[in-house]
Coordinates of C-alpha atoms in Angstrom, one line a residue:
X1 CA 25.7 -5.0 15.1
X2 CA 27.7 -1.9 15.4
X3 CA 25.5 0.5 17.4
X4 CA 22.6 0.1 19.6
X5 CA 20.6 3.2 20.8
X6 CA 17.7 2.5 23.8
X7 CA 15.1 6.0 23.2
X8 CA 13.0 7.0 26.0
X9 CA 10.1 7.7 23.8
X10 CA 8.9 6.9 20.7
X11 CA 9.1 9.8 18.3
X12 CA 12.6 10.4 20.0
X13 CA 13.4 6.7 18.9
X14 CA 12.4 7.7 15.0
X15 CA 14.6 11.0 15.7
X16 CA 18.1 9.4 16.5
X17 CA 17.3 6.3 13.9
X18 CA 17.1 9.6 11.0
X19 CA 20.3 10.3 12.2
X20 CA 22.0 7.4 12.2
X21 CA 20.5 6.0 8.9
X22 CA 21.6 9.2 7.0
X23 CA 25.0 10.1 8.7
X24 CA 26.9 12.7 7.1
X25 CA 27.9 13.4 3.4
X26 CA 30.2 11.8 1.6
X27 CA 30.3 8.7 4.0
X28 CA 26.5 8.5 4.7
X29 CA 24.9 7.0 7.8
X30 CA 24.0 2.8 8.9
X31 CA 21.4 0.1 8.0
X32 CA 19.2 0.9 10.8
X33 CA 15.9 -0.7 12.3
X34 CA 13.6 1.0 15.3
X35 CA 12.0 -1.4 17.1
X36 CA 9.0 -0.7 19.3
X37 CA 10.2 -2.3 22.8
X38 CA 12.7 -4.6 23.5
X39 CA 13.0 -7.7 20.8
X40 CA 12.4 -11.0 21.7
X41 CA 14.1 -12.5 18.9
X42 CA 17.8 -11.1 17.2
X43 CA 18.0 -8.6 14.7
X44 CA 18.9 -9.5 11.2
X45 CA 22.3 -10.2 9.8
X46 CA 22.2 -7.1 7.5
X47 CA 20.9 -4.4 10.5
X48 CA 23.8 -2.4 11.5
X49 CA 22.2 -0.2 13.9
X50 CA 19.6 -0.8 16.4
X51 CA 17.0 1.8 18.0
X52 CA 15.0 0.6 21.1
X53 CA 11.8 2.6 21.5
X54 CA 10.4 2.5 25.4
X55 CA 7.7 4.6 26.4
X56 CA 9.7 5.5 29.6
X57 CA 10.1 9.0 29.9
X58 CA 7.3 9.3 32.3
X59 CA 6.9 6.4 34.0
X60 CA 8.4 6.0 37.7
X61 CA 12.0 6.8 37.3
X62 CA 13.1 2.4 38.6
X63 CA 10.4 1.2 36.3
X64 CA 12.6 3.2 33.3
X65 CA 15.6 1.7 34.9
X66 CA 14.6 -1.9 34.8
X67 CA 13.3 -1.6 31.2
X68 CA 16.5 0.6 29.8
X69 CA 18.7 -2.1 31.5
X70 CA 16.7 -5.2 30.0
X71 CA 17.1 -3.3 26.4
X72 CA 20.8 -2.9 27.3
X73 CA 21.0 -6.4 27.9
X74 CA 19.7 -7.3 24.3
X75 CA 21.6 -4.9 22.4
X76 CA 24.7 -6.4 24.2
X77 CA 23.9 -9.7 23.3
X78 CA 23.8 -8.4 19.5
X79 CA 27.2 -7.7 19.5
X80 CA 26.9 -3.7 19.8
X81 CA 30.2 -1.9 20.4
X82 CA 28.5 1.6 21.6
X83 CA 25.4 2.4 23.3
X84 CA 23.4 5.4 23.0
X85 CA 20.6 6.6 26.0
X86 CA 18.0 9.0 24.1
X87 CA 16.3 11.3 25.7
X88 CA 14.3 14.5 23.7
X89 CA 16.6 17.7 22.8
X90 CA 15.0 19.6 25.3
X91 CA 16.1 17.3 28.1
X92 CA 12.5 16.9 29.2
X93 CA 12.4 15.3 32.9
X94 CA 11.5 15.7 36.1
X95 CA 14.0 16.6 39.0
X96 CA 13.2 12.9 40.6
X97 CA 14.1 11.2 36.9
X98 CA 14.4 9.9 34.4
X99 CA 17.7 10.9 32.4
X100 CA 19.8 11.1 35.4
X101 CA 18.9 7.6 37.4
X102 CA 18.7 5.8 33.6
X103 CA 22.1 7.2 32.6
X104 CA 23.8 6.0 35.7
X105 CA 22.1 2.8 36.2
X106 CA 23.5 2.2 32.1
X107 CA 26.8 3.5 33.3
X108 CA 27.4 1.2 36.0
X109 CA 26.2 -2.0 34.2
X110 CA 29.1 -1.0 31.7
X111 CA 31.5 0.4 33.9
X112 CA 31.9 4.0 32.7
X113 CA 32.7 7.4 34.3
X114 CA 33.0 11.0 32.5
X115 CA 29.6 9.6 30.3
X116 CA 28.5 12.9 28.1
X117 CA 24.9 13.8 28.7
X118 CA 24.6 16.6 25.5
X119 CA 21.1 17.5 24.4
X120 CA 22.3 19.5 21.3
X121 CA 20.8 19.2 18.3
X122 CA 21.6 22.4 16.5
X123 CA 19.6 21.8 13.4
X124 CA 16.3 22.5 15.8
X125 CA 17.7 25.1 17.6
X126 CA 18.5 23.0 20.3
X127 CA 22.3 24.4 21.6
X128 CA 24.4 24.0 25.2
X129 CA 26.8 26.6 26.3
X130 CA 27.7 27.2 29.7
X131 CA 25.4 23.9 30.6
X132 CA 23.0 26.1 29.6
X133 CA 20.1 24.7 27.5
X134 CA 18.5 27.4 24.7
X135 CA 16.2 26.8 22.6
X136 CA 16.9 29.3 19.9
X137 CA 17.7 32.2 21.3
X138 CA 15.8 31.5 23.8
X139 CA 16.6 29.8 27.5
X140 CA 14.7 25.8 27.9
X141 CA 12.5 27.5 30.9
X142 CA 11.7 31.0 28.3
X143 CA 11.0 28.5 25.5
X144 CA 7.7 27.3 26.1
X145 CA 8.5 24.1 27.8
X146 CA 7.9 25.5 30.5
X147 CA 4.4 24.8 29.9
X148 CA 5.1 21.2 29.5
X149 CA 2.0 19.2 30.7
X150 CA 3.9 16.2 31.6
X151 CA 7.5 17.6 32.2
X152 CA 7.9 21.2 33.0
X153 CA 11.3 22.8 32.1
X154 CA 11.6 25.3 34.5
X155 CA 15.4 25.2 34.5
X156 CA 17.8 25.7 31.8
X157 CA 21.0 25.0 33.9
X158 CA 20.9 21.3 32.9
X159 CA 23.8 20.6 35.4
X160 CA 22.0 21.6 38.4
X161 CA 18.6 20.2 36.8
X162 CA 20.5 16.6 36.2
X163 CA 21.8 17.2 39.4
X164 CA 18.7 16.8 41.1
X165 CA 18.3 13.0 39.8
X166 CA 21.9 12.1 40.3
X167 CA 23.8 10.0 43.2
X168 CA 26.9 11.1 41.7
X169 CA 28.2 14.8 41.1
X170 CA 27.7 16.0 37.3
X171 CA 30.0 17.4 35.3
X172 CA 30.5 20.0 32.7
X173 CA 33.0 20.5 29.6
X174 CA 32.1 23.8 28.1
X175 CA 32.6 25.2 24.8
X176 CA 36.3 26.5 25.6
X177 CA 37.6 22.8 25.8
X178 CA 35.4 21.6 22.9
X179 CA 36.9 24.3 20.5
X180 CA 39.9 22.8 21.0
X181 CA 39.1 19.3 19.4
X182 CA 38.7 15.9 20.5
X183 CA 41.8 14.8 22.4
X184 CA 41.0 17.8 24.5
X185 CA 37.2 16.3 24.8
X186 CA 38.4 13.2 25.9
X187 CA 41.4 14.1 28.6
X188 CA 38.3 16.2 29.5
X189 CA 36.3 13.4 30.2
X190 CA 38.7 11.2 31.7
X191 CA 39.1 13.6 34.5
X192 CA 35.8 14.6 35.0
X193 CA 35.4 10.4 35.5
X194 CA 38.8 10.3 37.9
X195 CA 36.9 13.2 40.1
X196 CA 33.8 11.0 39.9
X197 CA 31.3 12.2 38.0
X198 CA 29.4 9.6 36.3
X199 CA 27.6 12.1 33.4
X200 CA 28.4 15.3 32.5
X201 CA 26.8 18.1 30.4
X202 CA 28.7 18.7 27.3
X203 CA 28.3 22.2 25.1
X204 CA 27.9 22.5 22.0
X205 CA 26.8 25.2 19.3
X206 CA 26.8 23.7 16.0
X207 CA 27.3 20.7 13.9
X208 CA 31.0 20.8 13.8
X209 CA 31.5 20.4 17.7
X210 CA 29.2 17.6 17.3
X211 CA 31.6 16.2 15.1
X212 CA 34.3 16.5 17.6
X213 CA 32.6 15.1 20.4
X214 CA 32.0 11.9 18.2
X215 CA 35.7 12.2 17.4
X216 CA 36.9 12.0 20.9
X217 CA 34.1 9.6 22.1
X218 CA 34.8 6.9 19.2
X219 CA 36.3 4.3 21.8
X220 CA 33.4 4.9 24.7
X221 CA 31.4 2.3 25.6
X222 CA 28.2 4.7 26.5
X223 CA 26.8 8.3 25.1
X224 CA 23.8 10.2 26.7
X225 CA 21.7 12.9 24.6
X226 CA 20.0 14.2 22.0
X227 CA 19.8 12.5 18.6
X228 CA 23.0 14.7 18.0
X229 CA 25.7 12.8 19.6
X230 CA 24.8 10.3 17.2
X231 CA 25.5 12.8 14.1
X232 CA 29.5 11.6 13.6
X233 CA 29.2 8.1 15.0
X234 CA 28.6 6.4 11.6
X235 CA 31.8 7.7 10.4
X236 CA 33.5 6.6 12.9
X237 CA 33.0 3.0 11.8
X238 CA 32.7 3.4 8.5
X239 CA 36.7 5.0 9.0
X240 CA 37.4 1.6 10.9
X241 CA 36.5 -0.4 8.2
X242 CA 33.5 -1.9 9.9
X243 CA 30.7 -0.6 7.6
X244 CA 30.2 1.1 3.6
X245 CA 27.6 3.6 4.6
X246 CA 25.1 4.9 2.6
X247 CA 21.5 6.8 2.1
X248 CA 18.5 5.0 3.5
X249 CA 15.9 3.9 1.3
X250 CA 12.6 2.0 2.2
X251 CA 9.9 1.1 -0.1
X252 CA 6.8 3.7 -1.1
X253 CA 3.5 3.3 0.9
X254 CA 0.3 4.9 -1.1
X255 CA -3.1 4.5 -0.6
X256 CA -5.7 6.1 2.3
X257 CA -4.2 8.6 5.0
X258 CA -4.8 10.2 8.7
X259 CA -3.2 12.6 10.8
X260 CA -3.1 12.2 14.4
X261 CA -1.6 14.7 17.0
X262 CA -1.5 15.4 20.3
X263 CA 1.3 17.9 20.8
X264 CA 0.5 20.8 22.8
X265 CA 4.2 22.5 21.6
X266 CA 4.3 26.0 19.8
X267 CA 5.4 24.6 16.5
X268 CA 2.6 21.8 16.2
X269 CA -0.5 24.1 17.1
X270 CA 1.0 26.5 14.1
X271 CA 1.4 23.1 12.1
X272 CA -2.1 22.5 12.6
X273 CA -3.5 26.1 11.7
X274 CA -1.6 26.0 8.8
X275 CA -2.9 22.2 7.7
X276 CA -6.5 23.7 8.3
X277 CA -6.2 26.2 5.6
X278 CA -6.4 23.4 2.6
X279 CA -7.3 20.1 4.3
X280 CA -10.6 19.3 6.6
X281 CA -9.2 18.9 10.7
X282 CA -11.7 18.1 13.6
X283 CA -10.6 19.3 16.9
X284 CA -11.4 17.1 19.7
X285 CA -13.5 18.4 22.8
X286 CA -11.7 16.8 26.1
X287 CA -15.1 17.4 27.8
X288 CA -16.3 15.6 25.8
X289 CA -14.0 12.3 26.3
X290 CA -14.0 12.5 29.6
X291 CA -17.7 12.2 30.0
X292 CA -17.9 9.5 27.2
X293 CA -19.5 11.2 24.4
X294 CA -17.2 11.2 22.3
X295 CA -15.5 8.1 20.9
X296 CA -12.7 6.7 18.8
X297 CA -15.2 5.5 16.0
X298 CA -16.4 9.4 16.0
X299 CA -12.5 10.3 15.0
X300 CA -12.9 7.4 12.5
X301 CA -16.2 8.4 11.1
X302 CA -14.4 12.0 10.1
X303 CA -11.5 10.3 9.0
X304 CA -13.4 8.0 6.4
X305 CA -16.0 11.1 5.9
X306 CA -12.5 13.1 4.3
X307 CA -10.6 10.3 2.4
X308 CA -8.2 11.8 -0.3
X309 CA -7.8 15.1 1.4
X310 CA -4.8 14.4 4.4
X311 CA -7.9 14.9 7.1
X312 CA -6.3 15.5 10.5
X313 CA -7.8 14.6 14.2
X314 CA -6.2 16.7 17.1
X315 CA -6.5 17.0 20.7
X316 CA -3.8 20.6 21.1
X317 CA -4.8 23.2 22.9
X318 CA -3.1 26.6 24.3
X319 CA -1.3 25.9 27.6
X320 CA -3.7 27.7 29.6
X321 CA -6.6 25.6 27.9
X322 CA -4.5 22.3 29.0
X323 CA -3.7 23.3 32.9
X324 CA -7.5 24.2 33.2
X325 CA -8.4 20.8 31.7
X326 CA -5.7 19.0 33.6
X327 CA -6.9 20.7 37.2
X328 CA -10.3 19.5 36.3
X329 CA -9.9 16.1 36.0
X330 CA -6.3 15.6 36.5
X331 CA -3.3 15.2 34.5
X332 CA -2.8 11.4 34.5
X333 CA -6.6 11.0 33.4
X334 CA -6.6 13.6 30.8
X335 CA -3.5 11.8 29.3
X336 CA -5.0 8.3 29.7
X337 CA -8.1 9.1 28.3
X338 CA -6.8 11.0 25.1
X339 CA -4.1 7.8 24.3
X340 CA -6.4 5.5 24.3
X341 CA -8.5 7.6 22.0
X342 CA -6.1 8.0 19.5
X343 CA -5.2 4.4 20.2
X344 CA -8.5 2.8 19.2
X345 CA -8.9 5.2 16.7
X346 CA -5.6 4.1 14.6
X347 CA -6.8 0.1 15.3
X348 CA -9.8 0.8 13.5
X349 CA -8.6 3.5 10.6
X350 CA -5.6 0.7 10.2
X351 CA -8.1 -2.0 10.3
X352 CA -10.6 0.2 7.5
X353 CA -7.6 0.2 4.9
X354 CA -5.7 3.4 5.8
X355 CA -1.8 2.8 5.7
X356 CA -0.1 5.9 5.6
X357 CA -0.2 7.7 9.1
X358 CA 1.5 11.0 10.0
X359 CA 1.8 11.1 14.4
X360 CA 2.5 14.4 16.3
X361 CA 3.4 14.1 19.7
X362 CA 5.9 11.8 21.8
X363 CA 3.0 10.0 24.0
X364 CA 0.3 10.0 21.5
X365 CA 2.6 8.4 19.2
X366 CA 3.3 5.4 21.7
X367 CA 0.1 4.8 21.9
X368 CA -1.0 4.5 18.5
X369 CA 2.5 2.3 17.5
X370 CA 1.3 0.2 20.7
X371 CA -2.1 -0.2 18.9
X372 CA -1.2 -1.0 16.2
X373 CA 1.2 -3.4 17.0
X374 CA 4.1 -2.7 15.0
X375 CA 7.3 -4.2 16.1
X376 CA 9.9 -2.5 14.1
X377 CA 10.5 0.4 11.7
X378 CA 13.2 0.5 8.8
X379 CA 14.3 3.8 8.5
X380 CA 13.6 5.6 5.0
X381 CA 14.3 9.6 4.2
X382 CA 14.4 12.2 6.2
X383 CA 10.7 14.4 5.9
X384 CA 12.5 17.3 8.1
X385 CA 15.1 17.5 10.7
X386 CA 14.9 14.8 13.1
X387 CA 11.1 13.2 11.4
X388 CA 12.4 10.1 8.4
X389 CA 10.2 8.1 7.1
X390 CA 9.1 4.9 8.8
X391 CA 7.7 1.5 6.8
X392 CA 6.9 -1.6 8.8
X393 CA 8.9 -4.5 8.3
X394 CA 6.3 -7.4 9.0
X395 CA 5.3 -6.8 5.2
X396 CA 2.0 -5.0 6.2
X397 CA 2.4 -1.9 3.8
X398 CA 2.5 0.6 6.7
X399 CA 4.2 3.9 6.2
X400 CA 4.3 6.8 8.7
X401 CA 5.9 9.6 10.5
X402 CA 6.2 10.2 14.3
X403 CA 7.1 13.5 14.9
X404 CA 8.0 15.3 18.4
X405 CA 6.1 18.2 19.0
X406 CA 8.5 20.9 18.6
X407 CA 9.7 19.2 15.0
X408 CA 8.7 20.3 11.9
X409 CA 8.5 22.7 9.6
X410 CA 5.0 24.7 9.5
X411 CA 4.0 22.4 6.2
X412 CA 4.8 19.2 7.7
X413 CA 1.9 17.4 8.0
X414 CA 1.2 17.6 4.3
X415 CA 4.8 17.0 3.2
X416 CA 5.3 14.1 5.5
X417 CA 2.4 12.5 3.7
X418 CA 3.4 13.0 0.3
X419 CA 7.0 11.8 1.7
X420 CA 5.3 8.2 2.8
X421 CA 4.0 8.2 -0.7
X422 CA 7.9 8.8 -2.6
X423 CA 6.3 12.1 -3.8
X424 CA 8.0 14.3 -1.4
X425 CA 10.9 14.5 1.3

């Protein structure tokens, strides 16, 4: 295996596996599985890229150590040559964790300094310059995610943010030093590593410096970021000799459907409105779950009551309409109760027949992949930037899409299902 990738959430798993699976034209990207947690058994002779998917973006910042490390330990026994941390494109943490103590715990094990931690992914708006995170043209903490129910961005200077969760000092190499292509990237990094600082933020403003990062970081042993650092690795081996490259292609999944989302972002709640206008959607009263009258076979019942017509459950609301809910009956509740909703409720729509599932949201769609049991995704087209196609390998005929809240185009709920079924995408 060539290149192994541990995600810190599950949609953001699905996200780098796109990019790695399609690379870039003419070359094309790597035979790539997801898996959902850490293997127990190897990865088969033909896989030539592996993505981890842990659910540790939110958990306490040394139980995401200890699980990032035990995936690092696998993907080194598989023979990878490079190793990519995940984390989402709008850098979503806390200033106690997780991106900064997970990156340097990696670092260490392999013995790097002047590690990249770049975010970018320009196709989503998602740029650095400065160490300045924008999301458009807009700052991370003007953006929206702000607002975040789990992670609140309130800082767009992702040096002094990742400083917060750092032992070490963190660098920056700004857009001056990238323009001037990779051997100036790399001395770059080499320094920042002599001065000691373990990661360092990284600009970038479009798909070309992208390129050059890749270029210069071709020999490292470690990469932190967005599923963008990973948009020139492919290439980089399939220059070396050590793979053909290619498009990813998975089989077609037809047959009964079901959205499920539980983004709060902008983008999804306009996703949503827009669904509603030809296809039936039930929204879900949180008062309602947290006293117990309402259940996962009530989300099934709708499902069923809608077959054919791309019905869609979800739980978004406005941010205000969140914070009030969370400061009635507490964050950690809210979110526990609503993930175990959506995860009994894709048990039983799986378990009724239904095999092609569209997910929005990175926690509700750990929860429903937990469910369900999957173990492992190959990686198929791309519906929209960042969201491919996913069909189980264990032969169960399961298609689907796990999409991050902020992905998407306004349509994609529809398209992603019509992409499941080789009708779309």
């Amino acid at each position: 295996m060539l290149l192994g990738v541990i995600a810190d959430d599950f949609t953001g798993a699905s996200d780098i596996a796109n990019t790695i699976a399609k690379g870039i034209a003419p070359e094309g990207g790597l035979r790539t599985v997801q898996y959902l947690g850490v293997p127990r058994t190897d990865a088969a002779p033909d896989v030539e890229a592996c993505v981890i998917a842990l659910k540790s973006r939110s958990i306490p910042a040394a139980e995401a150590v200890a699980q990032s490390l035990e995936a690092l330990d696998w993907l080194e026994a598989q023979g990878c040559r490079q190793i990519i941390f995940k984390y989402c494109s709008t850098f979503d943490s806390t200033p106690e964790g997780n991106i900064g103590p997970v990156g340097e715990a990696l670092a260490k094990r392999l013995g790097e300094k002047g590690v990249i931690a770049c975010s970018v992914f320009p196709d989503a708006g998602r740029t650095i310059y400065k160490g300045h995170l924008f999301v458009g043209d807009r700052l991370l903490n003007e953006s929206g995610m702000e607002h975040h129910p789990l992670n609140p961005m309130t800082d767009a200077d992702l040096r002094r943010w990742l400083g917060l969760q750092c032992k070490d000092p963190v660098g920056l190499v700004d857009w001056s030093v990238i323009r001037r292509g990779p051997d100036a990237v790399r001395a770059a990094l080499v320094t920042a590593g002599e001065k000691g600082e373990t990661l360092v933020i990284v600009d970038a403003l479009a798909n070309d410096d992208l390129l050059t990062i890749a270029a210069a970081c071709a020999e490292a042993k470690l990469l932190t970021g967005g599923s963008g650092i990973a948009l020139g690795l492919p290439r980089n081996f399939i220059k070396a000799g050590l793979a053909k490259g290619g498009k990813p292609e998975v089989d077609a999944i037809d047959g009964l459907d079901a959205v499920l989302v539980g983004s709060c972002s902008r983008a999804t709640l306009a996703q949503i409105e827009r669904h509603s206008t030809g296809h039936p959607v039930l929204a879900i009263d949180v008062n309602k779950v947290m006293d117990g009258t309402l259940k996962a076979d009530d989300l099934v019942a709708f499902v069923r009551a809608n077959h054919g017509k791309a019905p869609l459950v979800y739980s978004s609301s406005k941010p205000e309409e969140v914070a009030a809910l969370q400061e009635k009956y507490g964050r950690e509740a809210v979110a526990h109760k609503l993930d175990a909703l959506f995860a009994q409720a894709a048990k039983a729509l799986f378990d009724a027949g239904v095999r092609r599932i569209v997910v929005g949201g990175g926690e509700t769609s750990g929860a429903v992949v937990s469910a369900l049991g999957v173990t492992s995704f190959r990686i198929g087209p791309e519906i929209d930037p960042g969201v491919p196609v996913l069909v189980t390998e264990d032969g169960t005929g399961l298609g689907m899409a796990l999409k991050s809240g902020n992905f998407g185009g306004v349509d994609f709920f529809e398209k992603a299902l019509g992409a499941i079924s080789g009708t779309g995408a």
